[in-house]
């Protein structure tokens, strides 16, 4: 497929992001040029709420989108009047609906102004394809500019999702396991809050845990591994969070050493379940060629090092993780998912479709058809 120039917009949660990309070639191994890439995180503003507050997110996205667009176009050497693009890719779900709407409305205005089509993108497909742009390595994934060979399994771990997805072919997904309650990133954020740490808690808990592991070889105590023996690929993180709460209450101390041990025991349990379920899913699907681990929590060092050990059990398996700046929410991954969507359905670029019928869908799922385009 010919090279595509894409303006991508992401506003599903607390990151406002705009990117401009030029992508061509095999959808499973595209050539990608990032022409412009900007992002503003609202994490600091949401700190006081201990999580993302939807109406504040909405207001901030509305405020941030115009300057981010201008900055992105400038990086790409384009102007606001008639930039050289083929289409606009925008996240339409899942996420916080007031936040999603800001991106969609903005995309619709640009679509009118530039007379360019809109390709709606599933945020989780964005996370999946985030692994395709790799210019840096990490311990779990040494492969640069990888080829995505299928079938694949994706472990998607973020603030809103914890799921195992079978990717049978491009655009063909089956969710084989998901969390029954909290997402793993959400559990990190809640435990962080119990320890008096601010949102987002993932990186802070992870740093405390790393520190505790270097100081003491053995963990001081262990937390239960929820659903580890459930015989399916589902997860549960609310019981683990409660176990942490009870431990804090029973010991009634919050010195640095104890915080470190809590963080370590929590992280050991949280990650152990992720890795064990992933390995079980790989055993049940022995033809799997690639394992993708993506979403904000994939930036976690302990998860990366435990996942890389799966290479021992599955020597033929290709393991792909996003580089650090693409693990958490960004617009590059949305542009990538838009490119793959258009490669599969070039008819979606037909000028008749301007995305007017496009709606935000907070619960959009990977194995549900995108109805508004049908
Ligand atoms: O994918 P993402 O940016 O947003 C959602 O789509 O949810 O993921 C954000 C989540 C937050 O819960 C954050 O605490 C977690 O990812 N996170 C981490 C790390 N970095 C971000 N969790 C554990 N370890 C990390 N290093
Ligand atoms: Zn995300």
mmCIF file of C-alpha atoms and ligand atoms in Angstrom:
data_model
loop_
_atom_site.group_PDB
_atom_site.id
_atom_site.type_symbol
_atom_site.label_atom_id
_atom_site.label_comp_id
_atom_site.label_asym_id
_atom_site.label_seq_id
_atom_site.Cartn_x
_atom_site.Cartn_y
_atom_site.Cartn_z
ATOM 1 C CA UNK A 1 0.000 0.000 0.000
ATOM 2 C CA UNK A 2 1.204 3.484 -0.830
ATOM 3 C CA UNK A 3 2.613 5.780 1.823
ATOM 4 C CA UNK A 4 -0.003 7.368 4.012
ATOM 5 C CA UNK A 5 0.271 10.662 5.831
ATOM 6 C CA UNK A 6 -1.760 10.582 9.012
ATOM 7 C CA UNK A 7 -2.699 13.119 11.642
ATOM 8 C CA UNK A 8 -3.423 11.173 14.840
ATOM 9 C CA UNK A 9 -5.299 12.359 17.927
ATOM 10 C CA UNK A 10 -5.545 10.671 21.339
ATOM 11 C CA UNK A 11 -7.702 11.951 24.226
ATOM 12 C CA UNK A 12 -9.122 8.811 25.877
ATOM 13 C CA UNK A 13 -7.789 9.407 29.365
ATOM 14 C CA UNK A 14 -5.463 12.006 30.874
ATOM 15 C CA UNK A 15 -2.965 12.391 28.040
ATOM 16 C CA UNK A 16 -3.679 14.820 25.209
ATOM 17 C CA UNK A 17 -1.590 13.719 22.247
ATOM 18 C CA UNK A 18 -1.253 14.662 18.583
ATOM 19 C CA UNK A 19 1.141 13.123 16.065
ATOM 20 C CA UNK A 20 1.819 13.285 12.378
ATOM 21 C CA UNK A 21 3.144 10.162 10.694
ATOM 22 C CA UNK A 22 4.110 8.903 7.286
ATOM 23 C CA UNK A 23 3.642 5.145 7.071
ATOM 24 C CA UNK A 24 4.042 2.754 4.162
ATOM 25 C CA UNK A 25 4.622 -0.876 3.330
ATOM 26 C CA UNK A 26 3.559 -4.149 4.894
ATOM 27 C CA UNK A 27 1.031 -3.528 7.696
ATOM 28 C CA UNK A 28 2.836 -6.202 9.714
ATOM 29 C CA UNK A 29 6.169 -4.464 9.249
ATOM 30 C CA UNK A 30 5.477 -0.897 8.208
ATOM 31 C CA UNK A 31 8.060 1.778 7.494
ATOM 32 C CA UNK A 32 7.228 4.567 9.867
ATOM 33 C CA UNK A 33 8.371 8.180 9.910
ATOM 34 C CA UNK A 34 7.255 10.228 12.894
ATOM 35 C CA UNK A 35 7.053 13.736 11.412
ATOM 36 C CA UNK A 36 5.628 15.398 14.505
ATOM 37 C CA UNK A 37 4.765 14.107 17.962
ATOM 38 C CA UNK A 38 3.451 16.093 20.926
ATOM 39 C CA UNK A 39 1.862 15.186 24.224
ATOM 40 C CA UNK A 40 0.667 16.893 27.381
ATOM 41 C CA UNK A 41 0.043 14.788 30.470
ATOM 42 C CA UNK A 42 -2.548 15.970 32.976
ATOM 43 C CA UNK A 43 -1.290 13.577 35.663
ATOM 44 C CA UNK A 44 -0.228 16.414 37.960
ATOM 45 C CA UNK A 45 -3.686 18.014 37.805
ATOM 46 C CA UNK A 46 -5.434 14.754 38.626
ATOM 47 C CA UNK A 47 -3.105 14.030 41.551
ATOM 48 C CA UNK A 48 -5.475 15.627 44.043
ATOM 49 C CA UNK A 49 -8.268 13.257 42.987
ATOM 50 C CA UNK A 50 -6.083 10.141 43.245
ATOM 51 C CA UNK A 51 -7.148 9.239 39.720
ATOM 52 C CA UNK A 52 -8.465 10.787 36.542
ATOM 53 C CA UNK A 53 -11.402 13.151 37.002
ATOM 54 C CA UNK A 54 -13.428 13.036 33.717
ATOM 55 C CA UNK A 55 -14.688 16.619 33.526
ATOM 56 C CA UNK A 56 -11.306 18.070 34.351
ATOM 57 C CA UNK A 57 -9.782 15.811 31.684
ATOM 58 C CA UNK A 58 -12.342 17.093 29.169
ATOM 59 C CA UNK A 59 -11.598 20.745 29.897
ATOM 60 C CA UNK A 60 -7.853 20.188 29.688
ATOM 61 C CA UNK A 61 -8.090 18.279 26.394
ATOM 62 C CA UNK A 62 -10.151 21.117 24.892
ATOM 63 C CA UNK A 63 -7.560 23.615 26.030
ATOM 64 C CA UNK A 64 -4.538 21.561 24.931
ATOM 65 C CA UNK A 65 -5.587 20.222 21.537
ATOM 66 C CA UNK A 66 -5.207 23.452 19.483
ATOM 67 C CA UNK A 67 -1.655 24.275 20.669
ATOM 68 C CA UNK A 68 -0.562 20.630 20.354
ATOM 69 C CA UNK A 69 -1.902 20.518 16.798
ATOM 70 C CA UNK A 70 0.026 23.673 15.914
ATOM 71 C CA UNK A 71 3.212 22.335 17.487
ATOM 72 C CA UNK A 72 2.865 18.995 15.683
ATOM 73 C CA UNK A 73 2.271 20.661 12.307
ATOM 74 C CA UNK A 74 5.248 22.906 12.907
ATOM 75 C CA UNK A 75 7.521 19.923 13.666
ATOM 76 C CA UNK A 76 6.286 18.307 10.459
ATOM 77 C CA UNK A 77 6.874 21.495 8.449
ATOM 78 C CA UNK A 78 3.174 21.801 7.586
ATOM 79 C CA UNK A 79 0.679 24.624 7.973
ATOM 80 C CA UNK A 80 -2.799 24.733 9.488
ATOM 81 C CA UNK A 81 -4.562 25.753 6.279
ATOM 82 C CA UNK A 82 -3.897 22.707 4.114
ATOM 83 C CA UNK A 83 -1.439 20.230 5.552
ATOM 84 C CA UNK A 84 -0.423 17.317 3.348
ATOM 85 C CA UNK A 85 -2.299 14.448 4.968
ATOM 86 C CA UNK A 86 -4.424 11.539 3.744
ATOM 87 C CA UNK A 87 -6.625 11.108 6.797
ATOM 88 C CA UNK A 88 -7.184 11.870 10.475
ATOM 89 C CA UNK A 89 -7.020 8.983 12.965
ATOM 90 C CA UNK A 90 -8.796 9.542 16.279
ATOM 91 C CA UNK A 91 -9.443 7.347 19.313
ATOM 92 C CA UNK A 92 -13.190 6.728 19.731
ATOM 93 C CA UNK A 93 -12.981 4.267 22.629
ATOM 94 C CA UNK A 94 -12.540 2.720 25.088
ATOM 95 C CA UNK A 95 -11.918 5.432 27.661
ATOM 96 C CA UNK A 96 -13.669 8.256 29.462
ATOM 97 C CA UNK A 97 -16.502 9.413 27.221
ATOM 98 C CA UNK A 98 -16.263 13.170 27.956
ATOM 99 C CA UNK A 99 -12.543 12.930 27.177
ATOM 100 C CA UNK A 100 -13.049 10.856 24.004
ATOM 101 C CA UNK A 101 -15.612 13.360 22.701
ATOM 102 C CA UNK A 102 -13.115 16.223 22.787
ATOM 103 C CA UNK A 103 -10.802 14.348 20.393
ATOM 104 C CA UNK A 104 -13.681 13.282 18.155
ATOM 105 C CA UNK A 105 -15.159 16.793 17.926
ATOM 106 C CA UNK A 106 -11.731 18.255 17.196
ATOM 107 C CA UNK A 107 -11.136 15.644 14.476
ATOM 108 C CA UNK A 108 -14.541 16.441 12.954
ATOM 109 C CA UNK A 109 -13.727 20.158 12.802
ATOM 110 C CA UNK A 110 -10.411 19.435 11.086
ATOM 111 C CA UNK A 111 -12.071 16.979 8.734
ATOM 112 C CA UNK A 112 -14.512 19.700 7.640
ATOM 113 C CA UNK A 113 -11.789 22.292 7.291
ATOM 114 C CA UNK A 114 -9.366 20.091 5.356
ATOM 115 C CA UNK A 115 -11.943 17.885 3.627
ATOM 116 C CA UNK A 116 -10.140 14.760 4.794
ATOM 117 C CA UNK A 117 -11.681 11.528 6.079
ATOM 118 C CA UNK A 118 -11.591 10.369 9.688
ATOM 119 C CA UNK A 119 -10.589 6.855 10.644
ATOM 120 C CA UNK A 120 -11.821 5.976 14.156
ATOM 121 C CA UNK A 121 -9.340 3.917 16.173
ATOM 122 C CA UNK A 122 -9.795 1.534 19.086
ATOM 123 C CA UNK A 123 -7.363 2.673 21.792
ATOM 124 C CA UNK A 124 -6.467 -0.957 22.620
ATOM 125 C CA UNK A 125 -5.507 -1.609 18.994
ATOM 126 C CA UNK A 126 -3.276 1.411 19.408
ATOM 127 C CA UNK A 127 -1.546 -0.261 22.362
ATOM 128 C CA UNK A 128 -1.177 -3.511 20.381
ATOM 129 C CA UNK A 129 0.448 -1.824 17.378
ATOM 130 C CA UNK A 130 2.601 0.451 19.550
ATOM 131 C CA UNK A 131 5.220 -2.333 19.421
ATOM 132 C CA UNK A 132 5.748 -1.764 15.688
ATOM 133 C CA UNK A 133 7.660 1.483 16.154
ATOM 134 C CA UNK A 134 10.856 0.508 17.844
ATOM 135 C CA UNK A 135 14.013 2.537 17.675
ATOM 136 C CA UNK A 136 15.213 1.588 21.158
ATOM 137 C CA UNK A 137 15.664 -1.793 22.807
ATOM 138 C CA UNK A 138 14.934 -2.919 26.340
ATOM 139 C CA UNK A 139 15.793 -6.116 28.275
ATOM 140 C CA UNK A 140 12.580 -7.866 27.260
ATOM 141 C CA UNK A 141 12.568 -6.897 23.607
ATOM 142 C CA UNK A 142 15.788 -6.486 21.654
ATOM 143 C CA UNK A 143 14.150 -6.367 18.243
ATOM 144 C CA UNK A 144 14.214 -3.068 16.331
ATOM 145 C CA UNK A 145 11.563 -2.320 13.682
ATOM 146 C CA UNK A 146 9.988 -5.720 14.265
ATOM 147 C CA UNK A 147 7.717 -7.758 12.038
ATOM 148 C CA UNK A 148 4.493 -8.805 13.691
ATOM 149 C CA UNK A 149 4.049 -12.474 12.800
ATOM 150 C CA UNK A 150 0.613 -13.944 13.503
ATOM 151 C CA UNK A 151 -1.140 -15.524 15.273
ATOM 152 C CA UNK A 152 -0.128 -13.511 18.296
ATOM 153 C CA UNK A 153 -1.205 -13.140 21.895
ATOM 154 C CA UNK A 154 -1.338 -9.682 23.444
ATOM 155 C CA UNK A 155 -1.190 -9.043 27.160
ATOM 156 C CA UNK A 156 -2.689 -5.565 27.479
ATOM 157 C CA UNK A 157 -1.995 -3.953 30.825
ATOM 158 C CA UNK A 158 -3.015 -0.386 31.549
ATOM 159 C CA UNK A 159 -4.907 1.788 33.983
ATOM 160 C CA UNK A 160 -8.233 0.712 32.519
ATOM 161 C CA UNK A 161 -7.518 -2.755 31.100
ATOM 162 C CA UNK A 162 -5.978 -6.093 31.905
ATOM 163 C CA UNK A 163 -6.686 -8.546 29.140
ATOM 164 C CA UNK A 164 -5.246 -11.395 27.124
ATOM 165 C CA UNK A 165 -6.145 -11.133 23.472
ATOM 166 C CA UNK A 166 -5.719 -13.704 20.737
ATOM 167 C CA UNK A 167 -4.851 -11.973 17.464
ATOM 168 C CA UNK A 168 -5.729 -14.553 14.835
ATOM 169 C CA UNK A 169 -5.247 -12.196 11.904
ATOM 170 C CA UNK A 170 -5.129 -8.420 11.542
ATOM 171 C CA UNK A 171 -8.466 -7.098 12.762
ATOM 172 C CA UNK A 172 -9.518 -10.500 14.167
ATOM 173 C CA UNK A 173 -9.414 -10.507 17.918
ATOM 174 C CA UNK A 174 -10.671 -12.796 20.620
ATOM 175 C CA UNK A 175 -10.411 -11.714 24.234
ATOM 176 C CA UNK A 176 -9.541 -14.932 26.066
ATOM 177 C CA UNK A 177 -9.125 -13.409 29.528
ATOM 178 C CA UNK A 178 -9.843 -10.150 31.298
ATOM 179 C CA UNK A 179 -9.979 -8.694 34.772
ATOM 180 C CA UNK A 180 -13.147 -9.304 36.749
ATOM 181 C CA UNK A 181 -12.675 -6.077 38.717
ATOM 182 C CA UNK A 182 -9.722 -3.660 38.844
ATOM 183 C CA UNK A 183 -7.122 -3.320 36.102
ATOM 184 C CA UNK A 184 -3.526 -3.975 37.144
ATOM 185 C CA UNK A 185 -2.492 -0.334 36.582
ATOM 186 C CA UNK A 186 -5.467 0.748 38.680
ATOM 187 C CA UNK A 187 -4.290 -1.592 41.472
ATOM 188 C CA UNK A 188 -0.831 0.022 41.298
ATOM 189 C CA UNK A 189 -2.470 3.446 41.542
ATOM 190 C CA UNK A 190 -4.672 2.436 44.500
ATOM 191 C CA UNK A 191 -1.839 0.808 46.450
ATOM 192 C CA UNK A 192 0.282 3.895 45.800
ATOM 193 C CA UNK A 193 -2.462 6.024 47.292
ATOM 194 C CA UNK A 194 -2.541 3.818 50.419
ATOM 195 C CA UNK A 195 1.188 4.435 50.776
ATOM 196 C CA UNK A 196 0.692 8.181 50.459
ATOM 197 C CA UNK A 197 2.109 8.350 46.930
ATOM 198 C CA UNK A 198 0.569 10.448 44.178
ATOM 199 C CA UNK A 199 -1.103 9.425 40.909
ATOM 200 C CA UNK A 200 0.061 7.742 38.687
ATOM 201 C CA UNK A 201 1.386 5.260 41.219
ATOM 202 C CA UNK A 202 2.853 2.619 38.904
ATOM 203 C CA UNK A 203 6.343 4.054 38.448
ATOM 204 C CA UNK A 204 6.578 5.048 42.152
ATOM 205 C CA UNK A 205 5.584 1.612 43.474
ATOM 206 C CA UNK A 206 7.935 0.037 40.984
ATOM 207 C CA UNK A 207 10.877 2.172 42.150
ATOM 208 C CA UNK A 208 10.178 1.328 45.819
ATOM 209 C CA UNK A 209 9.945 -2.376 44.965
ATOM 210 C CA UNK A 210 13.220 -2.351 42.990
ATOM 211 C CA UNK A 211 14.938 -0.678 45.892
ATOM 212 C CA UNK A 212 13.617 -3.268 48.368
ATOM 213 C CA UNK A 213 14.793 -6.095 46.080
ATOM 214 C CA UNK A 214 18.331 -4.720 45.977
ATOM 215 C CA UNK A 215 18.449 -4.293 49.759
ATOM 216 C CA UNK A 216 17.006 -7.670 50.794
ATOM 217 C CA UNK A 217 17.304 -10.885 48.831
ATOM 218 C CA UNK A 218 14.145 -12.348 50.335
ATOM 219 C CA UNK A 219 10.767 -10.666 50.558
ATOM 220 C CA UNK A 220 9.658 -9.946 54.139
ATOM 221 C CA UNK A 221 6.167 -11.327 53.416
ATOM 222 C CA UNK A 222 3.992 -12.471 50.518
ATOM 223 C CA UNK A 223 0.575 -11.497 49.241
ATOM 224 C CA UNK A 224 -1.852 -13.990 47.677
ATOM 225 C CA UNK A 225 -1.861 -14.458 43.890
ATOM 226 C CA UNK A 226 -5.529 -13.859 42.991
ATOM 227 C CA UNK A 227 -7.084 -16.354 40.544
ATOM 228 C CA UNK A 228 -3.745 -18.000 39.857
ATOM 229 C CA UNK A 229 -5.343 -21.442 39.919
ATOM 230 C CA UNK A 230 -8.672 -20.444 38.362
ATOM 231 C CA UNK A 231 -8.094 -22.630 35.298
ATOM 232 C CA UNK A 232 -8.953 -19.761 32.947
ATOM 233 C CA UNK A 233 -7.179 -16.623 31.752
ATOM 234 C CA UNK A 234 -9.145 -14.122 33.826
ATOM 235 C CA UNK A 235 -7.627 -11.807 36.404
ATOM 236 C CA UNK A 236 -8.732 -10.111 39.603
ATOM 237 C CA UNK A 237 -6.892 -7.318 41.379
ATOM 238 C CA UNK A 238 -9.323 -6.008 43.954
ATOM 239 C CA UNK A 239 -8.545 -8.806 46.467
ATOM 240 C CA UNK A 240 -4.825 -8.082 46.240
ATOM 241 C CA UNK A 241 -5.493 -4.414 46.928
ATOM 242 C CA UNK A 242 -7.569 -5.409 49.995
ATOM 243 C CA UNK A 243 -4.780 -7.715 51.204
ATOM 244 C CA UNK A 244 -2.416 -4.722 51.075
ATOM 245 C CA UNK A 245 -4.928 -2.627 53.034
ATOM 246 C CA UNK A 246 -5.253 -5.297 55.767
ATOM 247 C CA UNK A 247 -1.484 -5.625 56.024
ATOM 248 C CA UNK A 248 -1.143 -1.856 56.453
ATOM 249 C CA UNK A 249 -3.864 -1.823 59.127
ATOM 250 C CA UNK A 250 -2.471 -4.757 61.073
ATOM 251 C CA UNK A 251 1.099 -3.423 61.187
ATOM 252 C CA UNK A 252 0.098 0.188 61.616
ATOM 253 C CA UNK A 253 3.400 1.632 60.387
ATOM 254 C CA UNK A 254 4.404 3.522 57.292
ATOM 255 C CA UNK A 255 8.193 3.913 57.496
ATOM 256 C CA UNK A 256 10.224 3.798 54.271
ATOM 257 C CA UNK A 257 11.464 0.250 54.829
ATOM 258 C CA UNK A 258 7.936 -1.076 55.329
ATOM 259 C CA UNK A 259 6.618 0.861 52.320
ATOM 260 C CA UNK A 260 9.330 -0.755 50.219
ATOM 261 C CA UNK A 261 8.396 -4.246 51.415
ATOM 262 C CA UNK A 262 4.707 -3.608 50.739
ATOM 263 C CA UNK A 263 5.496 -2.331 47.232
ATOM 264 C CA UNK A 264 7.712 -5.326 46.533
ATOM 265 C CA UNK A 265 5.255 -7.939 47.830
ATOM 266 C CA UNK A 266 2.417 -6.255 45.902
ATOM 267 C CA UNK A 267 4.424 -6.063 42.682
ATOM 268 C CA UNK A 268 5.662 -9.665 43.002
ATOM 269 C CA UNK A 269 2.075 -10.897 43.326
ATOM 270 C CA UNK A 270 0.606 -8.614 40.634
ATOM 271 C CA UNK A 271 3.263 -9.487 38.049
ATOM 272 C CA UNK A 272 3.423 -13.187 38.931
ATOM 273 C CA UNK A 273 -0.250 -13.592 38.002
ATOM 274 C CA UNK A 274 0.235 -11.712 34.710
ATOM 275 C CA UNK A 275 3.189 -13.858 33.687
ATOM 276 C CA UNK A 276 1.680 -17.206 34.789
ATOM 277 C CA UNK A 277 -1.594 -16.543 32.954
ATOM 278 C CA UNK A 278 0.284 -15.422 29.862
ATOM 279 C CA UNK A 279 2.380 -18.561 29.887
ATOM 280 C CA UNK A 280 -0.767 -20.701 30.296
ATOM 281 C CA UNK A 281 -2.370 -18.872 27.361
ATOM 282 C CA UNK A 282 0.725 -19.563 25.254
ATOM 283 C CA UNK A 283 0.621 -23.273 26.180
ATOM 284 C CA UNK A 284 -3.054 -23.454 25.166
ATOM 285 C CA UNK A 285 -2.294 -21.765 21.851
ATOM 286 C CA UNK A 286 0.883 -23.547 20.782
ATOM 287 C CA UNK A 287 0.944 -21.994 17.296
ATOM 288 C CA UNK A 288 1.377 -18.496 18.677
ATOM 289 C CA UNK A 289 4.290 -16.797 16.925
ATOM 290 C CA UNK A 290 4.434 -13.497 18.796
ATOM 291 C CA UNK A 291 3.739 -12.289 22.311
ATOM 292 C CA UNK A 292 2.914 -8.600 22.617
ATOM 293 C CA UNK A 293 2.962 -6.950 26.034
ATOM 294 C CA UNK A 294 1.648 -3.397 25.844
ATOM 295 C CA UNK A 295 -0.128 -0.614 27.752
ATOM 296 C CA UNK A 296 1.181 1.634 30.517
ATOM 297 C CA UNK A 297 2.169 -1.195 32.876
ATOM 298 C CA UNK A 298 4.396 -2.720 30.156
ATOM 299 C CA UNK A 299 6.886 0.003 31.119
ATOM 300 C CA UNK A 300 7.344 -1.891 34.396
ATOM 301 C CA UNK A 301 10.896 -3.251 34.795
ATOM 302 C CA UNK A 302 9.894 -6.254 36.898
ATOM 303 C CA UNK A 303 7.223 -7.265 34.364
ATOM 304 C CA UNK A 304 9.757 -6.891 31.552
ATOM 305 C CA UNK A 305 12.329 -9.070 33.248
ATOM 306 C CA UNK A 306 9.796 -11.766 34.223
ATOM 307 C CA UNK A 307 8.251 -11.789 30.726
ATOM 308 C CA UNK A 308 11.675 -12.161 29.119
ATOM 309 C CA UNK A 309 12.115 -15.410 31.095
ATOM 310 C CA UNK A 310 9.288 -16.933 29.021
ATOM 311 C CA UNK A 311 11.893 -17.279 26.274
ATOM 312 C CA UNK A 312 13.194 -20.314 28.208
ATOM 313 C CA UNK A 313 9.875 -22.138 27.928
ATOM 314 C CA UNK A 314 8.972 -20.834 24.443
ATOM 315 C CA UNK A 315 12.281 -20.526 22.569
ATOM 316 C CA UNK A 316 10.621 -19.856 19.173
ATOM 317 C CA UNK A 317 8.389 -17.096 20.511
ATOM 318 C CA UNK A 318 8.983 -13.502 19.425
ATOM 319 C CA UNK A 319 8.385 -11.168 22.366
ATOM 320 C CA UNK A 320 7.523 -7.567 21.525
ATOM 321 C CA UNK A 321 7.146 -4.654 23.927
ATOM 322 C CA UNK A 322 6.794 -0.968 23.119
ATOM 323 C CA UNK A 323 9.692 1.340 23.766
ATOM 324 C CA UNK A 324 9.238 3.458 26.882
ATOM 325 C CA UNK A 325 7.609 6.538 25.345
ATOM 326 C CA UNK A 326 5.057 4.393 23.512
ATOM 327 C CA UNK A 327 4.066 2.221 26.501
ATOM 328 C CA UNK A 328 1.836 4.855 28.059
ATOM 329 C CA UNK A 329 -0.821 6.682 26.040
ATOM 330 C CA UNK A 330 0.394 8.553 22.955
ATOM 331 C CA UNK A 331 -0.799 9.497 19.459
ATOM 332 C CA UNK A 332 1.876 7.628 17.476
ATOM 333 C CA UNK A 333 0.202 4.319 18.313
ATOM 334 C CA UNK A 334 -3.179 5.720 17.232
ATOM 335 C CA UNK A 335 -1.751 6.684 13.851
ATOM 336 C CA UNK A 336 -0.265 3.197 13.493
ATOM 337 C CA UNK A 337 -3.586 1.533 14.290
ATOM 338 C CA UNK A 338 -5.263 3.908 11.801
ATOM 339 C CA UNK A 339 -2.789 2.866 9.090
ATOM 340 C CA UNK A 340 -3.503 -0.813 9.725
ATOM 341 C CA UNK A 341 -7.252 -0.186 9.672
ATOM 342 C CA UNK A 342 -6.963 1.543 6.304
ATOM 343 C CA UNK A 343 -4.720 -1.216 4.927
ATOM 344 C CA UNK A 344 -7.459 -3.706 5.823
ATOM 345 C CA UNK A 345 -10.387 -1.517 4.725
ATOM 346 C CA UNK A 346 -9.244 0.987 2.088
ATOM 347 C CA UNK A 347 -12.924 1.733 1.385
ATOM 348 C CA UNK A 348 -13.054 3.600 4.689
ATOM 349 C CA UNK A 349 -11.042 6.352 3.038
ATOM 350 C CA UNK A 350 -13.801 7.027 0.530
ATOM 351 C CA UNK A 351 -14.575 10.727 0.622
ATOM 352 C CA UNK A 352 -18.240 10.025 1.374
ATOM 353 C CA UNK A 353 -17.331 9.216 4.944
ATOM 354 C CA UNK A 354 -16.421 12.257 6.984
ATOM 355 C CA UNK A 355 -16.985 10.754 10.372
ATOM 356 C CA UNK A 356 -20.179 12.635 11.079
ATOM 357 C CA UNK A 357 -21.794 9.523 12.529
ATOM 358 C CA UNK A 358 -18.798 8.920 14.726
ATOM 359 C CA UNK A 359 -19.557 8.501 18.426
ATOM 360 C CA UNK A 360 -17.446 7.981 21.527
ATOM 361 C CA UNK A 361 -17.814 4.514 23.018
ATOM 362 C CA UNK A 362 -16.357 4.300 26.506
ATOM 363 C CA UNK A 363 -16.688 0.512 26.567
ATOM 364 C CA UNK A 364 -15.543 -0.251 23.047
ATOM 365 C CA UNK A 365 -14.140 -3.780 23.023
ATOM 366 C CA UNK A 366 -11.664 -5.434 20.662
ATOM 367 C CA UNK A 367 -13.951 -8.332 19.876
ATOM 368 C CA UNK A 368 -16.982 -6.191 19.173
ATOM 369 C CA UNK A 369 -17.660 -4.927 15.628
ATOM 370 C CA UNK A 370 -17.448 -1.175 15.108
ATOM 371 C CA UNK A 371 -21.119 -0.696 14.449
ATOM 372 C CA UNK A 372 -21.249 2.928 13.376
ATOM 373 C CA UNK A 373 -19.293 2.155 10.221
ATOM 374 C CA UNK A 374 -21.293 -0.908 9.260
HETATM 375 O O1 LIG B 1 -1.828 2.913 28.992
HETATM 376 P P1 LIG B 1 -1.862 4.002 30.006
HETATM 377 O O2 LIG B 1 -0.956 5.180 29.825
HETATM 378 O O3 LIG B 1 -3.295 4.605 30.161
HETATM 379 C C1 LIG B 1 -4.450 3.832 30.087
HETATM 380 O O4 LIG B 1 -4.889 3.561 28.930
HETATM 381 O O5 LIG B 1 -4.912 3.439 31.168
HETATM 382 O O6 LIG B 1 -1.581 3.311 31.431
HETATM 383 C C2 LIG B 1 -1.506 4.051 32.620
HETATM 384 C C3 LIG B 1 -1.294 3.105 33.792
HETATM 385 C C4 LIG B 1 -1.374 3.782 35.153
HETATM 386 O O7 LIG B 1 -2.210 3.001 35.988
HETATM 387 C C5 LIG B 1 0.071 3.760 35.637
HETATM 388 O O8 LIG B 1 0.193 3.695 37.051
HETATM 389 C C6 LIG B 1 0.608 2.510 34.986
HETATM 390 O O9 LIG B 1 0.014 2.497 33.700
HETATM 391 N N1 LIG B 1 2.075 2.515 34.849
HETATM 392 C C7 LIG B 1 2.885 1.628 35.479
HETATM 393 C C8 LIG B 1 4.215 1.995 35.142
HETATM 394 N N2 LIG B 1 4.161 3.095 34.321
HETATM 395 C C9 LIG B 1 2.838 3.382 34.146
HETATM 396 N N3 LIG B 1 2.608 0.595 36.299
HETATM 397 C C10 LIG B 1 3.648 -0.111 36.786
HETATM 398 N N4 LIG B 1 4.944 0.185 36.527
HETATM 399 C C11 LIG B 1 5.283 1.217 35.711
HETATM 400 N N5 LIG B 1 6.563 1.487 35.465
HETATM 401 ZN ZN1 LIG B 2 -3.917 3.349 27.248
#
